[in-house]
Short mmCIF file of C-alpha atoms in Angstrom, two decimals:
data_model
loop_
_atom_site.label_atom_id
_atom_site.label_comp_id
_atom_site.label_asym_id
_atom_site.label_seq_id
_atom_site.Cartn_x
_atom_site.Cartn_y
_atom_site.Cartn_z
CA UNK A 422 -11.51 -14.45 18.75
CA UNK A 423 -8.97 -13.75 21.73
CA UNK A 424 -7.35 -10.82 21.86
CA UNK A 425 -3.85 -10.50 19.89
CA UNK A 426 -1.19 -9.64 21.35
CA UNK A 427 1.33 -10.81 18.44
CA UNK A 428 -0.08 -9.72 15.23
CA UNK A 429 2.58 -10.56 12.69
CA UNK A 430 2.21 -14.00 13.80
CA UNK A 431 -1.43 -14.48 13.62
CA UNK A 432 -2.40 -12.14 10.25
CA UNK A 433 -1.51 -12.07 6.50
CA UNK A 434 -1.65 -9.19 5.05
CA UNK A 435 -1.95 -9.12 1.05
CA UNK A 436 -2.93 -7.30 -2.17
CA UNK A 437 -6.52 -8.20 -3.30
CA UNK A 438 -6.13 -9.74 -6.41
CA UNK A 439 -7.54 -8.25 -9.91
CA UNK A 440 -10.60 -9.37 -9.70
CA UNK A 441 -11.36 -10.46 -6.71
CA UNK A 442 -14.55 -9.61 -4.67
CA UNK A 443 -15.01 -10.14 -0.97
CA UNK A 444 -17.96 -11.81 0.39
CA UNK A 445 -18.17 -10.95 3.90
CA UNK A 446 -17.14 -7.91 6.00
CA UNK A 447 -19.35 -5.94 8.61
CA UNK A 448 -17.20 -3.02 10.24
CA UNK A 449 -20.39 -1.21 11.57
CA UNK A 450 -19.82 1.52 8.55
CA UNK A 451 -22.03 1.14 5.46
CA UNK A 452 -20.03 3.04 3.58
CA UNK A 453 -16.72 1.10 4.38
CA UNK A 454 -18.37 -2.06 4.06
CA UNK A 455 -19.69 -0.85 0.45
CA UNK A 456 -16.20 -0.04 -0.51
CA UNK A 457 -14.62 -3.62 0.02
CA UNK A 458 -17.76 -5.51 -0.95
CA UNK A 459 -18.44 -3.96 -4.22
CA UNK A 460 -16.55 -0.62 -5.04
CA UNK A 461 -12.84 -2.03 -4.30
CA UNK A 462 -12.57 -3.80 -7.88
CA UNK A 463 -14.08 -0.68 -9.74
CA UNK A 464 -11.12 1.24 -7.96
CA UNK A 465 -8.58 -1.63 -9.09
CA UNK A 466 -9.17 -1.88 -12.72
CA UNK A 467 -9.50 2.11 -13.22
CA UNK A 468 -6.39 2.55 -11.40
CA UNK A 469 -7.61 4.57 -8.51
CA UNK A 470 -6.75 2.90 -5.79
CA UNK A 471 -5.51 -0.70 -4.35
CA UNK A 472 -7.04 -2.67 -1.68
CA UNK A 473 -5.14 -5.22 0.75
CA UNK A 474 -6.95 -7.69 3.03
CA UNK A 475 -6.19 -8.67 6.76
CA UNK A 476 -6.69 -11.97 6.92
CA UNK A 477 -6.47 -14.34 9.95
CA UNK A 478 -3.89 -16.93 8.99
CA UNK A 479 -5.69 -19.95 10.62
CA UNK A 480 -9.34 -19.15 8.77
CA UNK A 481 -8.34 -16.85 6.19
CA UNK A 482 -11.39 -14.67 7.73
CA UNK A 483 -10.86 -11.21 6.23
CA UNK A 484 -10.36 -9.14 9.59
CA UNK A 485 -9.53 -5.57 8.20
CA UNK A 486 -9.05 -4.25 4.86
CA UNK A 487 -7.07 -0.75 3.72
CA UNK A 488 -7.16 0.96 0.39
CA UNK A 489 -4.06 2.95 -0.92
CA UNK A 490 -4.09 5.66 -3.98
CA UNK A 491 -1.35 8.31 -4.85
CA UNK A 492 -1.84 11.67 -3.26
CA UNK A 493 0.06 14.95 -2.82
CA UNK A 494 0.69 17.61 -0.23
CA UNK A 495 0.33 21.05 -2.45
CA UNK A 496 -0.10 24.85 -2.09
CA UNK A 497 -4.23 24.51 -3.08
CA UNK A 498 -4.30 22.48 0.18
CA UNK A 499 -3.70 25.93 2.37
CA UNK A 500 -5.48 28.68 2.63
CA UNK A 501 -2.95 31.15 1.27
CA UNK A 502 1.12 30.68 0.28
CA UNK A 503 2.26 31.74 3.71
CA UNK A 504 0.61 28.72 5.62
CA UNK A 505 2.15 26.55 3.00
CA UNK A 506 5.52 28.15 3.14
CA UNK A 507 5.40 27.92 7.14
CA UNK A 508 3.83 24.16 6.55
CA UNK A 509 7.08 23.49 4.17
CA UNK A 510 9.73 25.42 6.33
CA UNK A 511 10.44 23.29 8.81
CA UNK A 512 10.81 20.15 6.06
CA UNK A 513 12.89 20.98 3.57
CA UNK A 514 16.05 23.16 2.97
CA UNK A 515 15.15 25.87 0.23
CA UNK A 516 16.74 23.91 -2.34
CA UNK A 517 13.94 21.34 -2.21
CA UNK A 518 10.87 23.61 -1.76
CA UNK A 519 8.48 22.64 -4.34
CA UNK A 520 4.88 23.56 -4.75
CA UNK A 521 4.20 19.99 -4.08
CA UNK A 522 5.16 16.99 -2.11
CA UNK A 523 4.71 13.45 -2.93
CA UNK A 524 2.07 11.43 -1.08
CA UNK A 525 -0.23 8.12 -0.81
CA UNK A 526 -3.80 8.58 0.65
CA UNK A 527 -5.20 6.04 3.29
CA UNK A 528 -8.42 6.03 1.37
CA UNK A 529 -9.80 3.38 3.57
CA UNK A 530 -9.42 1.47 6.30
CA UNK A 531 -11.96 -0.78 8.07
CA UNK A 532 -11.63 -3.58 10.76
CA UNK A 533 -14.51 -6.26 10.91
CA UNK A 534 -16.75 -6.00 14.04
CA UNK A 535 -15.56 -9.48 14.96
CA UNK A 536 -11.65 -8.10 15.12
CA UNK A 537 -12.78 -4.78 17.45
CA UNK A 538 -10.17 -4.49 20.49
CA UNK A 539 -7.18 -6.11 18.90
CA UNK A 540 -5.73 -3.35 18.02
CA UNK A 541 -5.45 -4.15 14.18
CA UNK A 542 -6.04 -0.65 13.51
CA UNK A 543 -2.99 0.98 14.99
CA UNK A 544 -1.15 -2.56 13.27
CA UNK A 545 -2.12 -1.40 9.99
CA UNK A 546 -0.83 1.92 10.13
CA UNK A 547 2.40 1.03 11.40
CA UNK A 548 2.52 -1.44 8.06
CA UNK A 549 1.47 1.16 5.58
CA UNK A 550 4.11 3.48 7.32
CA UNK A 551 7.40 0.56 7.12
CA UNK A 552 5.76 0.11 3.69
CA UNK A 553 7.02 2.90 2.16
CA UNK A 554 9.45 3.08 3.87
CA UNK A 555 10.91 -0.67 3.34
CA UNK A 556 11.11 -0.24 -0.21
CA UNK A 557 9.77 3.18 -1.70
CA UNK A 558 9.75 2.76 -5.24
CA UNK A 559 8.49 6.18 -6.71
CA UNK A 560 9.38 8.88 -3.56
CA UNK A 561 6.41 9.31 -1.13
CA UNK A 562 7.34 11.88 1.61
CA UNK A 563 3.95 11.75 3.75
CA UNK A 564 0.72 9.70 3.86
CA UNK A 565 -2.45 11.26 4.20
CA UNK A 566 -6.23 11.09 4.99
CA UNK A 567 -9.35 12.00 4.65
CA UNK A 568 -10.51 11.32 8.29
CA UNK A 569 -14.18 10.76 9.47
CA UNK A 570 -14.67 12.87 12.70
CA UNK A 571 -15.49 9.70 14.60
CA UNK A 572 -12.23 8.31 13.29
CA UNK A 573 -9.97 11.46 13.68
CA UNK A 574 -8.36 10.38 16.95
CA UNK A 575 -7.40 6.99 15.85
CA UNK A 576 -5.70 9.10 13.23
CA UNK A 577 -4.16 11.58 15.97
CA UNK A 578 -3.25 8.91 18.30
CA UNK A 579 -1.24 7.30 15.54
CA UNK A 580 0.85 10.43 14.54
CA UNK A 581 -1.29 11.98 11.79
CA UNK A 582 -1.45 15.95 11.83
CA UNK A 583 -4.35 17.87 10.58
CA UNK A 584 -3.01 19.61 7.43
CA UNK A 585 -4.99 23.00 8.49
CA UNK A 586 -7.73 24.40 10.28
CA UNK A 587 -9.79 24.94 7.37
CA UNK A 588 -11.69 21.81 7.70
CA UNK A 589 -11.84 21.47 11.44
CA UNK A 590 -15.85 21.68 11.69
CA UNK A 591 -16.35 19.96 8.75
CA UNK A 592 -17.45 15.78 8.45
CA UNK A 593 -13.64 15.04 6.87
CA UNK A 594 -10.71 16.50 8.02
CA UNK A 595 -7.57 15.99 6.04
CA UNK A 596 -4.57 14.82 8.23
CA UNK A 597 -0.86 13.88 7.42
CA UNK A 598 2.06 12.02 8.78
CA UNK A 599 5.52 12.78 7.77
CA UNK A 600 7.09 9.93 7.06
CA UNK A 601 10.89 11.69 7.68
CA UNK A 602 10.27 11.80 11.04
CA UNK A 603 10.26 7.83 11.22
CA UNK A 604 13.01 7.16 8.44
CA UNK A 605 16.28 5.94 9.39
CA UNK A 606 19.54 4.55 7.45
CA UNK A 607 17.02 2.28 5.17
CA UNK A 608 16.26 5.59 3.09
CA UNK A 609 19.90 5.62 1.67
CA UNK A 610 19.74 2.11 0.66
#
């Protein structure tokens, strides 16, 4: 498949539907292949979490797939009360400090080996981000997740912050990305 260069024109991005189980999708990660293949409709019908599929609009190929679940940014996510005061500080006058913040976790996000290199990634972030934005329903301040190490700078290059330092050695790290700093006039719609 050539490379991409205008994605909105060549992809369809939707919700997968109830049901619906995906046949085919190699991203090179068992565990994110698992997820889409067989997990994805256990997630749907608990009411975990909600999978959308990339899909190429001439071959309806599922390209990339992300999974979204509700999340929060809280004081149990710090160390101790004055990292989470410092972390809160600089976001909200005192008026709206809370001990916790709205959020929706990234719980997945693959892109099928055949789809590597056109930047779909970096696409689908920028989507989950106007998302909320576009038309946020419930309140949802930040997006978060639980980043592999392999896949922590994709993350980073895309604007997520680690959260703390707690979990810089370990196999996750949980990053964040503020979704204030990207909101504009649509937020008082």
């Amino acid at each position: 498949m050539e490379r991409i260069d205008r994605l909105d024109n060549k992809l369809s991005i939707r919700k997968l539907n109830k049901n619906e189980k995906i046949n085919s999708f190699d991203c090179g990660d068992a565990d994110l292949n698992e997820f889409i293949l067989n997990e994805s409709v256990l997630y749907r019908k608990a009411l975990l979490a909600v999978s959308y599929v990339v899909e190429g609009l001439t071959d309806r190929q599922v390209l990339a797939y992300f999974s979204l679940a509700n999340d929060r940014v809280s004081l149990s996510d710090f160390g101790s009360k004055t990292e989470f005061n410092r972390f809160r500080k600089h976001r909200f006058v005192n008026e709206k400090r809370l001990k916790s913040y709205p959020a929706s976790k990234v719980c997945r996000l693959g892109v099928d080996l055949s789809a590597k290199g056109m930047r779909i990634g970096s696409y689908l972030i920028d989507f989950i981000k106007s998302y909320f934005l576009a038309d946020n329903k419930t309140g949802c301040r930040f997006l978060t997740v639980d980043a592999y190490a392999d896949a922590i700078p994709f993350y980073l290059k895309n604007g997520f912050i680690p959260l703390n330092d707690e979990d810089a050695d370990a196999d996750t790290r949980l990053l964040y990305f503020d979704l204030a700093t990207i909101a504009d006039d649509e937020l008082d719609d």
